[in-house]
Short mmCIF file of C-alpha atoms in Angstrom, two decimals:
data_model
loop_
_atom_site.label_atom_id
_atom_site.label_comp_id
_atom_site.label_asym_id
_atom_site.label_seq_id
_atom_site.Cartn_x
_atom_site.Cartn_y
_atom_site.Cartn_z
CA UNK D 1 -9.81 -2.23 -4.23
CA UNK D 2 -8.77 -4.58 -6.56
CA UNK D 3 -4.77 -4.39 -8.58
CA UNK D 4 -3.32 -6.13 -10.86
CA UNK D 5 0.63 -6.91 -11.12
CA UNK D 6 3.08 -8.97 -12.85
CA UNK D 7 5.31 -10.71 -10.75
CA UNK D 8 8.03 -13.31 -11.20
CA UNK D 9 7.59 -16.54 -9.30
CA UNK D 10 10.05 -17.90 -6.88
CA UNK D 11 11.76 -21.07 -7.42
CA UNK D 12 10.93 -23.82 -4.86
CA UNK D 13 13.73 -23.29 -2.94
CA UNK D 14 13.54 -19.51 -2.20
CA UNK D 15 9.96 -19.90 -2.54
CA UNK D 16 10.34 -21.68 0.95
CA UNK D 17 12.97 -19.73 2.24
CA UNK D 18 11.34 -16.18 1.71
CA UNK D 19 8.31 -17.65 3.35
CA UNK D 20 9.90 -18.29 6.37
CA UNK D 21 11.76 -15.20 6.52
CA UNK D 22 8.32 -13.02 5.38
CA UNK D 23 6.37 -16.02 8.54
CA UNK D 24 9.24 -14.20 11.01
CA UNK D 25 8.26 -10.66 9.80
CA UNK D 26 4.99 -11.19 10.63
CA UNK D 27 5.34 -12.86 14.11
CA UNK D 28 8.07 -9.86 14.90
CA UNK D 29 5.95 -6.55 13.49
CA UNK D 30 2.19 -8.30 13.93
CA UNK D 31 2.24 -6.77 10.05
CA UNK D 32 -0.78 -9.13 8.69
CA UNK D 33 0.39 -7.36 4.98
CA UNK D 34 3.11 -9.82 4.43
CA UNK D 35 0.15 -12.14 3.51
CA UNK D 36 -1.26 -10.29 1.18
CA UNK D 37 1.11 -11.84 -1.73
CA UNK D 38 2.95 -14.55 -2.49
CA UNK D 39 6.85 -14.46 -2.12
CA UNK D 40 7.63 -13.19 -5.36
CA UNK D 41 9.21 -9.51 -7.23
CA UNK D 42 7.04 -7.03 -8.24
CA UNK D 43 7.44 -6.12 -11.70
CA UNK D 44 4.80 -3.77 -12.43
CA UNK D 45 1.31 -2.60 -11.27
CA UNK D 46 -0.46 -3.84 -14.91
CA UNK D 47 -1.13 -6.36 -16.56
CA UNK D 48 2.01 -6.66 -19.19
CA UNK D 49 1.68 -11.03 -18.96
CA UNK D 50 1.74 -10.98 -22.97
CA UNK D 51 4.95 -9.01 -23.13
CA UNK D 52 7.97 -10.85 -23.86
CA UNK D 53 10.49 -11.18 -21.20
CA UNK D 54 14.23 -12.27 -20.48
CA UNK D 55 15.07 -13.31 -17.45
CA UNK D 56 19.07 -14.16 -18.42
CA UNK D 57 20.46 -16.43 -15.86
CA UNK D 58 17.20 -16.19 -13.88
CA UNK D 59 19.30 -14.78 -10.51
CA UNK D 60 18.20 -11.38 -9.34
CA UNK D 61 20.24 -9.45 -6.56
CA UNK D 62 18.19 -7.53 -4.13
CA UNK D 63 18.83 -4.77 -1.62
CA UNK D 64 18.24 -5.26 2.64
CA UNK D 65 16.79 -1.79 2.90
CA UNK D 66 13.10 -1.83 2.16
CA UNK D 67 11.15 0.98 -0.15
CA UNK D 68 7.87 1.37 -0.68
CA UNK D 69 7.00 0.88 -4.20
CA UNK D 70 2.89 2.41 -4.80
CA UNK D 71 1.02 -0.47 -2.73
CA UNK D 72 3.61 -2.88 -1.46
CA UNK D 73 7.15 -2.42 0.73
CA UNK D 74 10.01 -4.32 -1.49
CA UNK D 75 13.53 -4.72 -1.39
CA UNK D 76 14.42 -3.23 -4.56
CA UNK D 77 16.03 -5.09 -7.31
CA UNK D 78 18.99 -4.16 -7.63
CA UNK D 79 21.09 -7.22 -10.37
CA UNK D 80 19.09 -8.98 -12.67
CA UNK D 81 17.93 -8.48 -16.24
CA UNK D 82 14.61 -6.71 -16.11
CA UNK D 83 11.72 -5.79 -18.76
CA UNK D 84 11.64 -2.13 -19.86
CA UNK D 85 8.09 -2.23 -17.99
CA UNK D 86 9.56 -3.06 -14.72
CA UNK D 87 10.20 0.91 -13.81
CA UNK D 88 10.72 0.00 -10.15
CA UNK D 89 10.99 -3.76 -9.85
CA UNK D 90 11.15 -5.38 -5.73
CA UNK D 91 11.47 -8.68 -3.69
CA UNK D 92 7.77 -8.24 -1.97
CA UNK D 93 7.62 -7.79 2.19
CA UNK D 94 4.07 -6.09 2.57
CA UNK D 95 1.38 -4.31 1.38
CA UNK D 96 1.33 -0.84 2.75
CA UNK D 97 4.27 0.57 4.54
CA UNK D 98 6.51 -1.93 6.06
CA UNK D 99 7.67 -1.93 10.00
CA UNK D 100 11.55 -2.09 11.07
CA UNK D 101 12.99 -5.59 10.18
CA UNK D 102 16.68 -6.61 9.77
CA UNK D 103 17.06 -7.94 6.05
CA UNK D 104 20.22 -8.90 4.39
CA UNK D 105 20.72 -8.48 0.48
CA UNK D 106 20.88 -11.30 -1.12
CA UNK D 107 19.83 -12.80 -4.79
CA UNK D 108 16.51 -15.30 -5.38
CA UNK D 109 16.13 -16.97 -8.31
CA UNK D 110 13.22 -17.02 -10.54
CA UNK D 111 10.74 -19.75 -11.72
CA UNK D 112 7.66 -18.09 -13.78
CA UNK D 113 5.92 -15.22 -14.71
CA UNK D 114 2.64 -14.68 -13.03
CA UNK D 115 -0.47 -11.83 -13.56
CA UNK D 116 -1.67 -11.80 -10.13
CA UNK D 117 -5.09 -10.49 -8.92
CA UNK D 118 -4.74 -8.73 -5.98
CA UNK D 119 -7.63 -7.33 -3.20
CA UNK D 120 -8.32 -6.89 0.13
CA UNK D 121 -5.74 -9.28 1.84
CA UNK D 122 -6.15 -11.91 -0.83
CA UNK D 123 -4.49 -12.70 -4.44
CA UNK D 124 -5.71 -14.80 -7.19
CA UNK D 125 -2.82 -16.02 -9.75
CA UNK D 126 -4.85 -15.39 -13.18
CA UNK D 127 -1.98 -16.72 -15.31
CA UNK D 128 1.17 -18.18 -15.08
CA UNK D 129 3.87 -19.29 -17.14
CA UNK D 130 7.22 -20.98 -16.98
CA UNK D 131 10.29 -18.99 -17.94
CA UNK D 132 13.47 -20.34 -19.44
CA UNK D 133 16.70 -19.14 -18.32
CA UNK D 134 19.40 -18.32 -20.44
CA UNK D 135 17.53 -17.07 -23.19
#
């Protein structure tokens, strides 16, 4: 079944990092769902691209206890500024429920806002756009 969601990019940086942390996941639960998306927090199930959006300092704080948020397992956002669309915002781990890993909280910051196509073990970015911090 095909979803769509708006997501914020990583930058470069924790783009990398949370791919190596989300490549251990993986290799310690066997949970292929970690593929299924791009490093990158969960804004909304929608399409809400077109909306404006402030993403302040561009830092956003995020918990070490995962939640399942509808389709995916996040680490909820928990520091940040956030769109009134973004009910239940998270750092993504896997789609479906996630299996016992040790996270720590920590912040990522953000790069772009993407509306992401999402099926069957598979995404498709449909459009992206750069954000500006401190705006």
């Amino acid at each position: 079944m095909d979803r769509l969601a708006t997501v914020l990019t990583l930058s470069e940086k924790d783009r990398l990092l949370w791919r190596g942390i989300l490549t251990r996941y993986y290799r310690k639960t066997g949970d292929w769902g970690s593929y299924a998306l791009f490093p990158a927090i969960i804004l909304a199930d929608g399409d809400f691209f077109s909306l404006g959006i402030d993403i302040g300092d561009g830092m956003y704080g995020y918990s070490g206890e995962m939640a399942r948020r509808g389709w995916a397992s996040v680490l909820p956002i928990e520091d940040g500024s956030l769109p009134q669309y973004a009910a239940s915002p998270g750092l993504f781990i896997t789609a479906g429920q996630a299996r016992p890993f040790p996270f720590t909280p920590g912040s990522v910051s953000v790069r772009s806002l993407a509306l992401v196509r999402i099926s069957e073990g598979s995404f498709r970015i449909l459009r992206e756009r750069p954000l500006r911090k401190g705006r």
